């Protein structure tokens, strides 16, 4: 159908959401609304890793104005599945303000009711609410790059609908194919993308190789193929060739509002390895977001703790670099590997093969990772 683009900031988001949804001809057809924003990591809104809570506030007000009887918000992060961790996630991302201001409880989808759905790969468990006839399903992604999938937009945002076990299965079996198939069986009524701030470089979460990029736009699409069409538009705005993104099929679309070419701005491409000081983390599609977040949290902890920081600085004099290996599917060490550090249960077999120890956990906790690295490097 159509993909609309309008300029917006967070402080005038409601007025621009209204303008954008009028532009694409969106009409609320059901009584209730289920909103699925990307809230993948416990980082503040300024990080551009998550959909800004101010946009969700504006969207709630929009739906209240047009007569929605009930609004439900839900996310399944994989990493923050325990209730206390999910609570921390909502606090850091400021989504707790939404709960307080509107009295809307944000659902931790990991613990919500699921139904079994047939799909190309057999059966998949998905949240019941996205198939509920009374609920309009609204997919709200963030515009970001991703080391394994090049970009993470609307199709990839739906991975947050999966439970933990299924998320891991995607990474182990067929990441790109499964994300693409998911977009054929779960079809939002509306997709609205937060591209007011975006993330470029080696996303999907914060690290020294990511940068916030101010795009100051919102995108939205309706129709049968809305998420795929919107992702085609967003990827091109970011300067990517859709043919090279394995989980997004190339499709035709009609662009309304601001033209794609007018807002096009090449994003820094994600790298195959992430370098933090003298730590090199190798990226491949078998590492799931959980392990990426675990490493990101490890590095954040080191960064903010002076003692740890100075201990890690000692590494520079002792080792030219150390190599972080995560995920399954490793058959040999990366070229020029100096000191392999294997993290997560997925590396168990490879650890046995190369006669190394590995840090247990799925994902391992950041404190365990730090202890493991210290022990391994005898600091
Ligand atoms: S060990 Fe890490 S990469 Fe492997 S499934 Fe667990 S969290 Fe994902």
Short mmCIF file of C-alpha atoms in Angstrom, two decimals, residues 81-89:
data_model
loop_
_atom_site.label_atom_id
_atom_site.label_comp_id
_atom_site.label_asym_id
_atom_site.label_seq_id
_atom_site.Cartn_x
_atom_site.Cartn_y
_atom_site.Cartn_z
CA UNK A 81 12.70 -11.72 31.40
CA UNK A 82 12.75 -12.00 35.21
CA UNK A 83 10.13 -9.66 36.76
CA UNK A 84 12.73 -7.67 38.73
CA UNK A 85 14.89 -7.21 35.61
CA UNK A 86 11.88 -6.16 33.53
CA UNK A 87 11.01 -3.60 36.18
CA UNK A 88 14.57 -2.24 36.02
CA UNK A 89 14.27 -2.07 32.21
#
